[in-house]
mmCIF file of C-alpha atoms and ligand atoms in Angstrom:
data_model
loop_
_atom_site.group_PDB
_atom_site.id
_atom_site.type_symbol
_atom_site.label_atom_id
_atom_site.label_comp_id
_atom_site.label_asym_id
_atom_site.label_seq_id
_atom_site.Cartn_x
_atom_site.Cartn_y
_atom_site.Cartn_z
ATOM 1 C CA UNK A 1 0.000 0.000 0.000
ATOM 2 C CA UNK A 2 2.310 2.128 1.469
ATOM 3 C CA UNK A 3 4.673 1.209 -1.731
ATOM 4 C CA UNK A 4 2.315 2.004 -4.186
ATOM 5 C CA UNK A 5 1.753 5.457 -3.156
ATOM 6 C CA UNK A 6 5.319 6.313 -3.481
ATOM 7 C CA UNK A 7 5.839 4.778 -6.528
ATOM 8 C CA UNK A 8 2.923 7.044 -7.532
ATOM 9 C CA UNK A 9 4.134 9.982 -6.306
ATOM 10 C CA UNK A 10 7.302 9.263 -8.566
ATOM 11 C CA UNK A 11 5.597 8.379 -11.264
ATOM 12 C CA UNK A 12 3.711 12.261 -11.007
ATOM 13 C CA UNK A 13 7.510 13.582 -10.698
ATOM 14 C CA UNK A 14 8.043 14.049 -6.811
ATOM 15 C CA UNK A 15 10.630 12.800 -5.487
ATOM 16 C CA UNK A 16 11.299 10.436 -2.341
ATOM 17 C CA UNK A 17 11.911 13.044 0.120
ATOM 18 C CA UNK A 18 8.550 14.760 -0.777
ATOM 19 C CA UNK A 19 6.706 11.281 -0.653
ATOM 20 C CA UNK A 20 8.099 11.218 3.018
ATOM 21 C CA UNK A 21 6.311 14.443 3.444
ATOM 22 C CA UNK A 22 9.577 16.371 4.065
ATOM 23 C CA UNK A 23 10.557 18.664 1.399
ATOM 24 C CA UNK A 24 13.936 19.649 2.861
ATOM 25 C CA UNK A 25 15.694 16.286 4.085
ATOM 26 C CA UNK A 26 19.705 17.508 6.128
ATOM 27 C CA UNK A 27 22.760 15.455 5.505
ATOM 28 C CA UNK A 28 24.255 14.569 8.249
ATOM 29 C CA UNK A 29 28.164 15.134 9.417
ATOM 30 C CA UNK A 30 28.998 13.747 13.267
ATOM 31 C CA UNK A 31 31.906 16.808 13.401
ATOM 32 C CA UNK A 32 29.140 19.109 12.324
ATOM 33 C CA UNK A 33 26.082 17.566 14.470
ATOM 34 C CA UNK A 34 28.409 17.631 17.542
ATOM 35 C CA UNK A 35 30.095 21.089 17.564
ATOM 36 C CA UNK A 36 27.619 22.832 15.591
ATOM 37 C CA UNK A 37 24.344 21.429 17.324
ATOM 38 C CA UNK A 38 25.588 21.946 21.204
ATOM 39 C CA UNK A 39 24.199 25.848 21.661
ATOM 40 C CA UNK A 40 21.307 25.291 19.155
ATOM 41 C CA UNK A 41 19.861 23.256 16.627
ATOM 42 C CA UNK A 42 22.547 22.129 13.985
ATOM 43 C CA UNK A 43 21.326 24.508 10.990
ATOM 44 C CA UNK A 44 20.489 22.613 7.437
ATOM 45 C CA UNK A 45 24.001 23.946 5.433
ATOM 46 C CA UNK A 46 21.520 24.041 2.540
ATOM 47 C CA UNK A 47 19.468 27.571 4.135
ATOM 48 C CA UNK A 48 22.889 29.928 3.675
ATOM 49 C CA UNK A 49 25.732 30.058 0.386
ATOM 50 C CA UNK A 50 28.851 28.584 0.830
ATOM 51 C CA UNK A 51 29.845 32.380 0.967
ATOM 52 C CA UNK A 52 28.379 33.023 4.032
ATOM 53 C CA UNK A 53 29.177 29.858 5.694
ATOM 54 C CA UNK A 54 32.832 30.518 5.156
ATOM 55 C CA UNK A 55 32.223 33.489 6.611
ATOM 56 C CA UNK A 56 30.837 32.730 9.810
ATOM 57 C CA UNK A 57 33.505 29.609 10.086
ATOM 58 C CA UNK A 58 35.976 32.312 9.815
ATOM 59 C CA UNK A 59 35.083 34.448 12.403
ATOM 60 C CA UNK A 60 33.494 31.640 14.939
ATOM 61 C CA UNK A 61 35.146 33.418 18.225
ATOM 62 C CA UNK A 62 32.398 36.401 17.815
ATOM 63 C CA UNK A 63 29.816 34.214 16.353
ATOM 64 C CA UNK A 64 26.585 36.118 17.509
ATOM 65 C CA UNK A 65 27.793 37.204 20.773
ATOM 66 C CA UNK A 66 29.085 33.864 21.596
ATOM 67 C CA UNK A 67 32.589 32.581 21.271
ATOM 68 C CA UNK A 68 32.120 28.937 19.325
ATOM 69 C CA UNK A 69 35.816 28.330 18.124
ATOM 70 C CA UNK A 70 36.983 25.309 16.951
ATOM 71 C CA UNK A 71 40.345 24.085 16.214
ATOM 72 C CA UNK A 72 41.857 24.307 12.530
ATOM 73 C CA UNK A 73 41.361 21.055 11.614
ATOM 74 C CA UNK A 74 37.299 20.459 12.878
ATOM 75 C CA UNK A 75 37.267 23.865 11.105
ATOM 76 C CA UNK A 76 37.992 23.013 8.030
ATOM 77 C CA UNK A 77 36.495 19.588 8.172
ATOM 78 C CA UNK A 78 32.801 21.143 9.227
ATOM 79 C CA UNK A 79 33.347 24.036 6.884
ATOM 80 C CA UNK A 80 34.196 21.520 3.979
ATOM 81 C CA UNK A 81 31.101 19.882 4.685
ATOM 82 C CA UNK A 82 29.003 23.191 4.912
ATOM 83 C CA UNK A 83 29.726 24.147 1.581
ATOM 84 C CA UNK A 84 29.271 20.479 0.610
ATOM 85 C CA UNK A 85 25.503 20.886 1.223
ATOM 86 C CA UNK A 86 25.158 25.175 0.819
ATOM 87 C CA UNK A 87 22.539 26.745 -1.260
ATOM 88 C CA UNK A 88 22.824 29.125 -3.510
ATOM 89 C CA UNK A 89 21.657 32.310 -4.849
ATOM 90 C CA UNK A 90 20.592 35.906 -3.241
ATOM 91 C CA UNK A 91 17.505 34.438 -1.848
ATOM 92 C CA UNK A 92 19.687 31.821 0.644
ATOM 93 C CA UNK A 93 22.388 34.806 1.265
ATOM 94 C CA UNK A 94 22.285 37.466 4.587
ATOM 95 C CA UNK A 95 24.741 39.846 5.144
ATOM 96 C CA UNK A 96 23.740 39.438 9.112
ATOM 97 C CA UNK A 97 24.768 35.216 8.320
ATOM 98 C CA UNK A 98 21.479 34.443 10.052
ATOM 99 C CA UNK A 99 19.230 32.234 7.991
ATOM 100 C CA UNK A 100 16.474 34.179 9.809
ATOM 101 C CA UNK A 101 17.063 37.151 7.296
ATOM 102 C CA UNK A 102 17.651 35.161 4.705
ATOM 103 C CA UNK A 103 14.973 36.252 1.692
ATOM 104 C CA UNK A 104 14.323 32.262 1.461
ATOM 105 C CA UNK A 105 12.972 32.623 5.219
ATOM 106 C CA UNK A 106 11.119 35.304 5.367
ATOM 107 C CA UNK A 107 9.120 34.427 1.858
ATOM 108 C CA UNK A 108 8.622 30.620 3.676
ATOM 109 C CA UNK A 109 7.503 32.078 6.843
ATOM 110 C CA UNK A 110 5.695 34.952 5.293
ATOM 111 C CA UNK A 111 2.259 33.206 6.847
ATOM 112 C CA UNK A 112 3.573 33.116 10.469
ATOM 113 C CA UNK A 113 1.965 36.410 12.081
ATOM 114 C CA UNK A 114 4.646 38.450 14.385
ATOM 115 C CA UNK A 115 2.932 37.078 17.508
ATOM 116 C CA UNK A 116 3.994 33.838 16.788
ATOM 117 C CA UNK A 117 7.519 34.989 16.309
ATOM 118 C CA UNK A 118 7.534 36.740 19.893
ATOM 119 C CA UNK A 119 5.434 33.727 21.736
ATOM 120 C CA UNK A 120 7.143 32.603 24.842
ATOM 121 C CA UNK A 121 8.015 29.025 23.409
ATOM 122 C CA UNK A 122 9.280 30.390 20.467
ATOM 123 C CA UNK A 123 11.049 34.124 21.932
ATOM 124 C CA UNK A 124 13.445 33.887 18.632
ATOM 125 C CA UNK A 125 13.464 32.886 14.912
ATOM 126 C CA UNK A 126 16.849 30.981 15.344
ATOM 127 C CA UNK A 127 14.569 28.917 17.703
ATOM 128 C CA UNK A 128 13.602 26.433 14.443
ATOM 129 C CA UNK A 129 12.668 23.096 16.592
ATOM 130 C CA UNK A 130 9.952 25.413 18.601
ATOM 131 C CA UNK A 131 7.771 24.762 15.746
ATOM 132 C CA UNK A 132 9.276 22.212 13.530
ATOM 133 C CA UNK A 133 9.931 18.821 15.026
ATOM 134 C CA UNK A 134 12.507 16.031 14.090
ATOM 135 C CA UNK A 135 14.834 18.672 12.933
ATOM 136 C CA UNK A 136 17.509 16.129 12.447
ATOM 137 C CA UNK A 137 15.792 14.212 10.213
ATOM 138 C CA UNK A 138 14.538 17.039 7.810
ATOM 139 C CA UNK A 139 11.923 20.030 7.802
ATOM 140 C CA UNK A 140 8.192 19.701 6.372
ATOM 141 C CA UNK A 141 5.315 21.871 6.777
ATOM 142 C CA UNK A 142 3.430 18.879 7.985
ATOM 143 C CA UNK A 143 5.706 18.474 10.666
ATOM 144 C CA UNK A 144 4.850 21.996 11.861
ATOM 145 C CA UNK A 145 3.504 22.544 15.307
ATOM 146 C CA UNK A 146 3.007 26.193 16.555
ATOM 147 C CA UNK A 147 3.128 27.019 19.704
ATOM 148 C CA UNK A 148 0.095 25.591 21.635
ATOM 149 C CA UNK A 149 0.218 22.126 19.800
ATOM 150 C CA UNK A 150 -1.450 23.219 17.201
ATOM 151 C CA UNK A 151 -0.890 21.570 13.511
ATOM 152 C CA UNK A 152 -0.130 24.153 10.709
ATOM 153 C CA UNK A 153 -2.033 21.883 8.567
ATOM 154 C CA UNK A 154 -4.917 22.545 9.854
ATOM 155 C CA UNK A 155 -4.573 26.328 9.885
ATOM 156 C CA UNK A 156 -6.754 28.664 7.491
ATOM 157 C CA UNK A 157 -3.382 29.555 5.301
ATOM 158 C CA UNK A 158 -2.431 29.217 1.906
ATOM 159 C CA UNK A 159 0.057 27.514 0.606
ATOM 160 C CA UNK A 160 1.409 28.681 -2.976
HETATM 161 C C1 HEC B 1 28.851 28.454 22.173
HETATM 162 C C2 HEC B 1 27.535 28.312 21.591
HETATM 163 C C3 HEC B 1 27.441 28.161 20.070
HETATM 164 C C4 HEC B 1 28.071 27.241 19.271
HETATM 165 C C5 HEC B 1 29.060 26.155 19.682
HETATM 166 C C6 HEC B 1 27.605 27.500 17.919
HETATM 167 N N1 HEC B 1 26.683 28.513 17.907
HETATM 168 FE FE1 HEC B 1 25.659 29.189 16.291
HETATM 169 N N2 HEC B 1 24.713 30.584 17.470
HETATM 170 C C7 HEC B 1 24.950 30.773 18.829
HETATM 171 C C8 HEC B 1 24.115 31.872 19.294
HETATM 172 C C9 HEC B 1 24.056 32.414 20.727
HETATM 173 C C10 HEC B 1 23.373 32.334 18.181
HETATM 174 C C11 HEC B 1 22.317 33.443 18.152
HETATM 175 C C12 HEC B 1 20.964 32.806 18.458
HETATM 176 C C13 HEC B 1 19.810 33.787 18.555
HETATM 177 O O1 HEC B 1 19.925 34.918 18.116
HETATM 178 O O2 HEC B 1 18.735 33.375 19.071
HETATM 179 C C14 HEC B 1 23.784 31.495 17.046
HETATM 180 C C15 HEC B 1 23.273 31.631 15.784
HETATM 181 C C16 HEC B 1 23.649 30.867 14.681
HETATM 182 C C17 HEC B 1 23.103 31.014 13.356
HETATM 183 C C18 HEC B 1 22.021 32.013 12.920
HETATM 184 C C19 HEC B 1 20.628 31.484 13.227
HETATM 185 C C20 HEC B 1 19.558 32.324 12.566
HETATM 186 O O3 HEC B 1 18.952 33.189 13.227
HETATM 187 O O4 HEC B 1 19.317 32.140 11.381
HETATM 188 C C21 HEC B 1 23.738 30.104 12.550
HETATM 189 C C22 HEC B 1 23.481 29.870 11.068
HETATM 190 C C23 HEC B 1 24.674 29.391 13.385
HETATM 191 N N3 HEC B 1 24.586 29.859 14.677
HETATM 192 C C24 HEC B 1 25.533 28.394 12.930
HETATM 193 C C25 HEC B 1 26.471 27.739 13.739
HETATM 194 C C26 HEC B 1 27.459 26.808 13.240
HETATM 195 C C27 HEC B 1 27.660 26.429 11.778
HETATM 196 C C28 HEC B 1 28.165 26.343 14.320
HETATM 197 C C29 HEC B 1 29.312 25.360 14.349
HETATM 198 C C30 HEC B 1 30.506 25.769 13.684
HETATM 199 C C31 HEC B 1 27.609 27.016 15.508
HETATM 200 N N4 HEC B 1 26.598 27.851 15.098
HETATM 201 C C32 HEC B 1 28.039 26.799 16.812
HETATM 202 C C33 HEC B 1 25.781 30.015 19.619
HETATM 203 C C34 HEC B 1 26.572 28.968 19.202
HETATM 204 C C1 HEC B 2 7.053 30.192 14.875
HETATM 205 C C2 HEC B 2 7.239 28.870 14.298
HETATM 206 C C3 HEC B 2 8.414 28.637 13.354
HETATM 207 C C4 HEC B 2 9.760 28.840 13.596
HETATM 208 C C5 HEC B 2 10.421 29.363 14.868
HETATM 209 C C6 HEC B 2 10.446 28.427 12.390
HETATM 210 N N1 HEC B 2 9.557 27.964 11.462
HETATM 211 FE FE1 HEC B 2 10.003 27.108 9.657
HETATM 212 N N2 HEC B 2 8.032 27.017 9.207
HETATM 213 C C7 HEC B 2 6.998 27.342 10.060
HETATM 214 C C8 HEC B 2 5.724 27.178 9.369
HETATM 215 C C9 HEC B 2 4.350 27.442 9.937
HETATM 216 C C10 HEC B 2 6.044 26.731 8.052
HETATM 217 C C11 HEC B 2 5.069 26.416 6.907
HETATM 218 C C12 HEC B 2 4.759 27.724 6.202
HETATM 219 C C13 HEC B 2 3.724 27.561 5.104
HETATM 220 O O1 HEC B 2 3.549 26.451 4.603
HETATM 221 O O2 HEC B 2 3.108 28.583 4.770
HETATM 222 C C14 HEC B 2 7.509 26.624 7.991
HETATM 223 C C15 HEC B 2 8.207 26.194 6.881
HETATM 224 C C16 HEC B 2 9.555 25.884 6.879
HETATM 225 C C17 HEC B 2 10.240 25.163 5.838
HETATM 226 C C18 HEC B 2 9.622 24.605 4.568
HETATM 227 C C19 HEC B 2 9.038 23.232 4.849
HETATM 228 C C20 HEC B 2 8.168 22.741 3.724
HETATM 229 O O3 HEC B 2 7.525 21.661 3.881
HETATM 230 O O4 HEC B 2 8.090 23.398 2.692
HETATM 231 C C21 HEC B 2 11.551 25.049 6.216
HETATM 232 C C22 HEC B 2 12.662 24.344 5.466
HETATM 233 C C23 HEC B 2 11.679 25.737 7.491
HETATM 234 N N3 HEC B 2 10.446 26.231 7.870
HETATM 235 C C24 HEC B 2 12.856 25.885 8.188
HETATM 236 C C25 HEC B 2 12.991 26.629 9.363
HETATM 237 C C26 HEC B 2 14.261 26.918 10.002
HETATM 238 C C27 HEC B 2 15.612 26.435 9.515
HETATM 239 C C28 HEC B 2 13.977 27.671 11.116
HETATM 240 C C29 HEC B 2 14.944 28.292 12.113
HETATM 241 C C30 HEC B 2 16.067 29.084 11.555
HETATM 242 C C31 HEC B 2 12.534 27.817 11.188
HETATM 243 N N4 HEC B 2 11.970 27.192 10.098
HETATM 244 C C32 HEC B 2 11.845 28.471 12.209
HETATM 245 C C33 HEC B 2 7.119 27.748 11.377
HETATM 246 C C34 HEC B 2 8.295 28.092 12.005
#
């Protein structure tokens, strides 16, 4: 049953990952998941440009207020893999390096009203698993819960 729908969704052109419900599926790197997932959720490479990733791994000591320096060789081996995996384009690129300002984000999160943003579960948009859940295993709308346990799914918004 469960085969035949996939193979259905493949034979309409989707792939796997969308079949699984979860447009946006993260590679995974122990180095990466390790150092870079100890403060806050390890961020999908694929949301900022290699650019800006070799950015930030090149100035990790004043990394948003926090000092998250790593030695030359984890360095080089995370930032390998970062750029591995980037996106590109303007729309995945932020001067600031957050992939909160990102034009990507704020045109996928255009629905989520500024209350949301501010709600005491949430207090940040770097705060990702707030609403999504199984971050390590990928991002999909479906997976969405806002604060208060409620499913985006079964909000009134439009998708496009
Ligand atoms: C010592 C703690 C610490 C470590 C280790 C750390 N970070 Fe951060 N990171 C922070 C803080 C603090 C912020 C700002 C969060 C906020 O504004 O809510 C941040 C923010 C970020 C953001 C921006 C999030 C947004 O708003 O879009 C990215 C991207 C990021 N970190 C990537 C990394 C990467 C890559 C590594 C590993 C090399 C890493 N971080 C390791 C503390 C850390
Ligand atoms: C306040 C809750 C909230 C926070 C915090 C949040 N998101 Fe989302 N995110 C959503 C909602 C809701 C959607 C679905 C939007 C829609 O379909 O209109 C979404 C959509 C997405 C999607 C697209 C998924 C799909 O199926 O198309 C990705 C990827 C994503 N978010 C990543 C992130 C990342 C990375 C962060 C943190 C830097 C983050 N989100 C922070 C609520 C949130």
């Amino acid at each position: 049953m469960k085969r035949s729908i996939a193979l259905l969704l493949l034979a309409l052109g989707m792939n796997a990952a969308y079949a699984d419900g979860r447009k946006m599926a993260v590679p995974d790197h122990a180095k990466w998941k390790e150092e870079c997932g100890s403060c806050h959720i390890a961020y999908p490479p694929k949301l900022l440009t290699a650019d800006n990733w070799q950015k930030m791994m090149g100035s990790l000591n004043k990394h948003f207020g926090a000092n998250a320096e790593l030695d030359a060789k984890d360095n080089k081996d995370i930032l390998e893999f970062l750029k591995k995996h980037a996106g590109s384009g303007e729309r995945h690129s932020a001067a600031s390096l957050r992939i909160s300002d990102t034009p990507w984000f704020k045109r996928e999160h255009r629905s989520v009203s500024p209350k949301e943003w501010v709600h005491p579960e949430v207090k940040s948009k770097s705060n990702c698993s707030a609403c999504h859940q199984n971050v390590a295993r990928g991002y999909s709308e479906h997976d969405v819960r806002m604060p208060g346990g409620k499913r985006w799914e079964e909000e009134e918004y439009d998708d496009d």
